[in-house]
Short mmCIF file of C-alpha atoms in Angstrom, two decimals:
data_model
loop_
_atom_site.label_atom_id
_atom_site.label_comp_id
_atom_site.label_asym_id
_atom_site.label_seq_id
_atom_site.Cartn_x
_atom_site.Cartn_y
_atom_site.Cartn_z
CA MET I 26 77.74 59.56 138.78
CA THR I 27 78.31 62.96 137.26
CA ASP I 28 77.76 66.44 138.85
CA ALA I 29 77.65 69.81 137.26
CA VAL I 30 81.43 70.22 137.07
CA GLY I 31 82.45 66.85 135.77
CA SER I 32 82.49 63.18 136.60
CA ILE I 33 83.86 61.50 139.74
CA ASP I 34 86.19 59.33 137.53
CA MET I 35 87.80 62.39 135.68
CA PRO I 36 89.24 64.93 138.12
CA ASP I 37 88.82 68.50 136.98
CA ALA I 38 92.42 69.76 137.42
CA GLN I 39 95.14 67.34 136.27
CA GLU I 40 98.78 68.18 136.99
CA GLN I 41 100.94 68.95 134.24
CA LYS I 42 104.60 69.25 134.28
CA PRO I 43 106.02 72.74 133.39
CA ARG I 44 107.95 73.00 130.14
CA LYS I 45 111.44 73.96 130.24
CA GLY I 46 112.01 75.61 127.00
CA GLY I 47 111.25 72.70 124.64
CA LYS I 48 113.25 72.11 121.60
CA ARG I 49 114.38 75.89 121.26
CA ALA I 50 116.54 75.47 124.59
CA LYS I 51 118.46 72.56 122.95
CA LYS I 52 119.56 74.33 119.92
CA GLY I 53 122.37 76.92 119.50
CA PRO I 54 121.68 80.30 118.01
CA LEU I 55 123.51 79.36 114.68
CA LYS I 56 121.24 76.38 114.30
CA ARG I 57 118.13 78.43 115.11
CA LEU I 58 119.28 81.08 112.49
CA ALA I 59 119.72 78.25 109.87
CA LEU I 60 116.37 76.84 110.71
CA PHE I 61 114.79 80.39 110.26
CA TYR I 62 116.25 80.65 106.94
CA ARG I 63 115.13 77.27 105.93
CA GLN I 64 111.58 78.15 106.71
CA ILE I 65 111.78 81.36 104.78
CA ILE I 66 112.87 79.36 101.71
CA ALA I 67 110.15 76.88 102.24
CA GLU I 68 107.50 79.70 102.39
CA LEU I 69 108.94 81.48 99.40
CA ARG I 70 108.55 78.14 97.40
CA LYS I 71 104.73 78.21 98.10
CA VAL I 72 104.49 81.61 96.59
CA VAL I 73 102.54 81.78 93.10
CA TRP I 74 104.84 84.17 91.15
CA PRO I 75 103.23 86.18 88.52
CA THR I 76 104.14 85.65 84.75
CA ARG I 77 106.03 88.30 82.79
CA ASN I 78 102.74 89.27 81.18
CA GLN I 79 100.85 89.66 84.41
CA LEU I 80 103.83 91.54 85.88
CA THR I 81 103.80 94.00 82.92
CA SER I 82 100.10 94.64 83.01
CA TYR I 83 100.17 95.11 86.99
CA THR I 84 103.11 97.60 86.59
CA ILE I 85 101.27 99.69 83.78
CA ALA I 86 98.11 99.64 85.95
CA VAL I 87 100.14 100.88 88.81
CA ILE I 88 101.93 103.71 86.93
CA ILE I 89 98.53 104.88 85.40
CA PHE I 90 97.03 104.98 88.77
CA VAL I 91 99.97 106.99 90.29
CA VAL I 92 99.67 109.37 87.42
CA VAL I 93 96.19 110.03 87.71
CA MET I 94 96.42 110.53 91.50
CA ILE I 95 99.50 113.09 90.71
CA GLY I 96 97.15 115.05 88.33
CA LEU I 97 94.08 115.02 90.82
CA ILE I 98 96.37 116.15 93.82
CA THR I 99 97.98 118.83 91.45
CA LEU I 100 94.54 120.22 90.55
CA ILE I 101 93.31 120.20 94.31
CA ASP I 102 96.62 121.95 95.38
CA TYR I 103 96.43 124.53 92.61
CA GLY I 104 92.74 125.34 93.33
CA LEU I 105 93.46 125.63 97.08
CA SER I 106 96.35 127.93 96.57
CA ASN I 107 94.30 130.10 94.26
CA ALA I 108 91.41 130.14 96.89
CA ALA I 109 93.89 131.11 99.71
CA LYS I 110 95.35 133.95 97.37
CA TYR I 111 91.75 135.19 96.83
CA VAL I 112 90.61 135.07 100.43
CA PHE I 113 93.89 136.41 102.08
CA GLY I 114 94.81 138.71 99.16
#
């Protein structure tokens, strides 16, 4: 027989033992630090590194973009400074 909350055979609230720190409490700080660095190395091995040609083309694209943005901001700054000189004399 079941009701709206659950069945009679399965109690709704089962008792669970509280955890006391798990595996982390058993390891010292140096072992945790070593584990951290091992995990960093493992993640870096998963990275797909660009080839030299890709790296060169990405670098050139970034440099061109930066130069264009510098030119745009220079023009805006020059125009605003001339407008301020015109308005304020």
